[in-house]
């Protein structure tokens, strides 16, 4: 299970905060939390958070299933209206 913590360290709120996680080749998404995420191929696309207030933190979890033993990597992209 990978855990991604997103913290708004600024002084203004962030809006439409969206995280997309991509699992490495040879792996597949096996679940996510919050459950409002959906898998699409190698990606897990989380529904945007309407707002992340200044100082607030959001936690996203991705459970990964691997076909073979070895390194499994997770790449994430974060976007919001202010970035």
mmCIF file of C-alpha atoms in Angstrom:
data_model
loop_
_atom_site.group_PDB
_atom_site.id
_atom_site.type_symbol
_atom_site.label_atom_id
_atom_site.label_comp_id
_atom_site.label_asym_id
_atom_site.label_seq_id
_atom_site.Cartn_x
_atom_site.Cartn_y
_atom_site.Cartn_z
ATOM 1 C CA UNK A 1 0.000 0.000 0.000
ATOM 2 C CA UNK A 2 1.336 3.407 -0.965
ATOM 3 C CA UNK A 3 0.280 6.425 1.070
ATOM 4 C CA UNK A 4 0.468 9.904 -0.461
ATOM 5 C CA UNK A 5 0.051 12.901 1.847
ATOM 6 C CA UNK A 6 -0.785 16.237 0.260
ATOM 7 C CA UNK A 7 -0.444 19.278 2.502
ATOM 8 C CA UNK A 8 -1.337 22.834 1.596
ATOM 9 C CA UNK A 9 1.578 24.708 3.133
ATOM 10 C CA UNK A 10 0.468 28.026 1.675
ATOM 11 C CA UNK A 11 -1.726 30.789 3.029
ATOM 12 C CA UNK A 12 -4.595 30.426 0.529
ATOM 13 C CA UNK A 13 -6.966 27.559 -0.173
ATOM 14 C CA UNK A 14 -6.439 25.229 -3.115
ATOM 15 C CA UNK A 15 -9.441 24.325 -5.251
ATOM 16 C CA UNK A 16 -10.146 21.300 -7.458
ATOM 17 C CA UNK A 17 -7.155 19.446 -6.024
ATOM 18 C CA UNK A 18 -6.690 16.252 -8.027
ATOM 19 C CA UNK A 19 -4.221 13.411 -7.624
ATOM 20 C CA UNK A 20 -3.478 10.853 -10.328
ATOM 21 C CA UNK A 21 -1.279 7.876 -9.412
ATOM 22 C CA UNK A 22 0.374 5.593 -11.946
ATOM 23 C CA UNK A 23 1.708 2.166 -11.018
ATOM 24 C CA UNK A 24 4.834 0.739 -12.632
ATOM 25 C CA UNK A 25 4.892 -1.812 -15.443
ATOM 26 C CA UNK A 26 4.148 -5.303 -14.152
ATOM 27 C CA UNK A 27 1.856 -3.927 -11.450
ATOM 28 C CA UNK A 28 -1.832 -3.179 -11.341
ATOM 29 C CA UNK A 29 -4.034 -1.098 -9.055
ATOM 30 C CA UNK A 30 -5.839 -3.291 -6.521
ATOM 31 C CA UNK A 31 -7.741 -0.642 -4.590
ATOM 32 C CA UNK A 32 -7.696 2.936 -3.397
ATOM 33 C CA UNK A 33 -8.827 5.159 -0.579
ATOM 34 C CA UNK A 34 -10.777 7.407 -0.563
ATOM 35 C CA UNK A 35 -13.101 5.108 -2.486
ATOM 36 C CA UNK A 36 -14.068 7.866 -4.918
ATOM 37 C CA UNK A 37 -11.085 6.854 -7.065
ATOM 38 C CA UNK A 38 -11.303 4.842 -10.269
ATOM 39 C CA UNK A 39 -8.723 2.697 -12.026
ATOM 40 C CA UNK A 40 -7.953 3.211 -15.701
ATOM 41 C CA UNK A 41 -5.218 0.913 -16.974
ATOM 42 C CA UNK A 42 -2.082 1.603 -14.918
ATOM 43 C CA UNK A 43 -3.588 4.763 -13.384
ATOM 44 C CA UNK A 44 -5.694 5.483 -10.345
ATOM 45 C CA UNK A 45 -7.609 8.738 -10.794
ATOM 46 C CA UNK A 46 -8.950 10.303 -7.618
ATOM 47 C CA UNK A 47 -11.978 12.581 -7.794
ATOM 48 C CA UNK A 48 -10.925 16.198 -7.238
ATOM 49 C CA UNK A 49 -11.204 17.632 -3.745
ATOM 50 C CA UNK A 50 -13.323 20.767 -4.038
ATOM 51 C CA UNK A 51 -11.039 22.543 -1.564
ATOM 52 C CA UNK A 52 -7.866 22.018 0.467
ATOM 53 C CA UNK A 53 -7.617 24.815 3.019
ATOM 54 C CA UNK A 54 -4.333 26.430 4.029
ATOM 55 C CA UNK A 55 -2.574 24.113 6.481
ATOM 56 C CA UNK A 56 -4.888 21.201 5.705
ATOM 57 C CA UNK A 57 -3.678 17.743 4.684
ATOM 58 C CA UNK A 58 -5.329 15.071 2.544
ATOM 59 C CA UNK A 59 -4.259 11.424 2.513
ATOM 60 C CA UNK A 60 -4.605 9.135 -0.500
ATOM 61 C CA UNK A 61 -3.831 5.397 -0.481
ATOM 62 C CA UNK A 62 -3.212 3.084 -3.420
ATOM 63 C CA UNK A 63 -3.047 -0.674 -3.037
ATOM 64 C CA UNK A 64 -0.921 -2.331 -5.736
ATOM 65 C CA UNK A 65 -0.766 -5.928 -6.942
ATOM 66 C CA UNK A 66 2.493 -7.043 -8.580
ATOM 67 C CA UNK A 67 2.846 -9.861 -11.117
ATOM 68 C CA UNK A 68 6.424 -10.686 -10.106
ATOM 69 C CA UNK A 69 8.617 -9.969 -7.086
ATOM 70 C CA UNK A 70 10.844 -6.900 -7.289
ATOM 71 C CA UNK A 71 10.600 -3.144 -7.414
ATOM 72 C CA UNK A 72 7.150 -1.636 -7.681
ATOM 73 C CA UNK A 73 6.993 2.115 -8.152
ATOM 74 C CA UNK A 74 4.257 4.697 -7.937
ATOM 75 C CA UNK A 75 4.342 8.013 -9.808
ATOM 76 C CA UNK A 76 1.908 10.745 -8.826
ATOM 77 C CA UNK A 77 0.708 13.954 -10.452
ATOM 78 C CA UNK A 78 -0.998 16.666 -8.469
ATOM 79 C CA UNK A 79 -2.978 19.514 -9.977
ATOM 80 C CA UNK A 80 -5.246 22.276 -8.720
ATOM 81 C CA UNK A 81 -6.714 25.499 -10.073
ATOM 82 C CA UNK A 82 -3.868 27.497 -8.543
ATOM 83 C CA UNK A 83 -1.025 25.491 -10.146
#
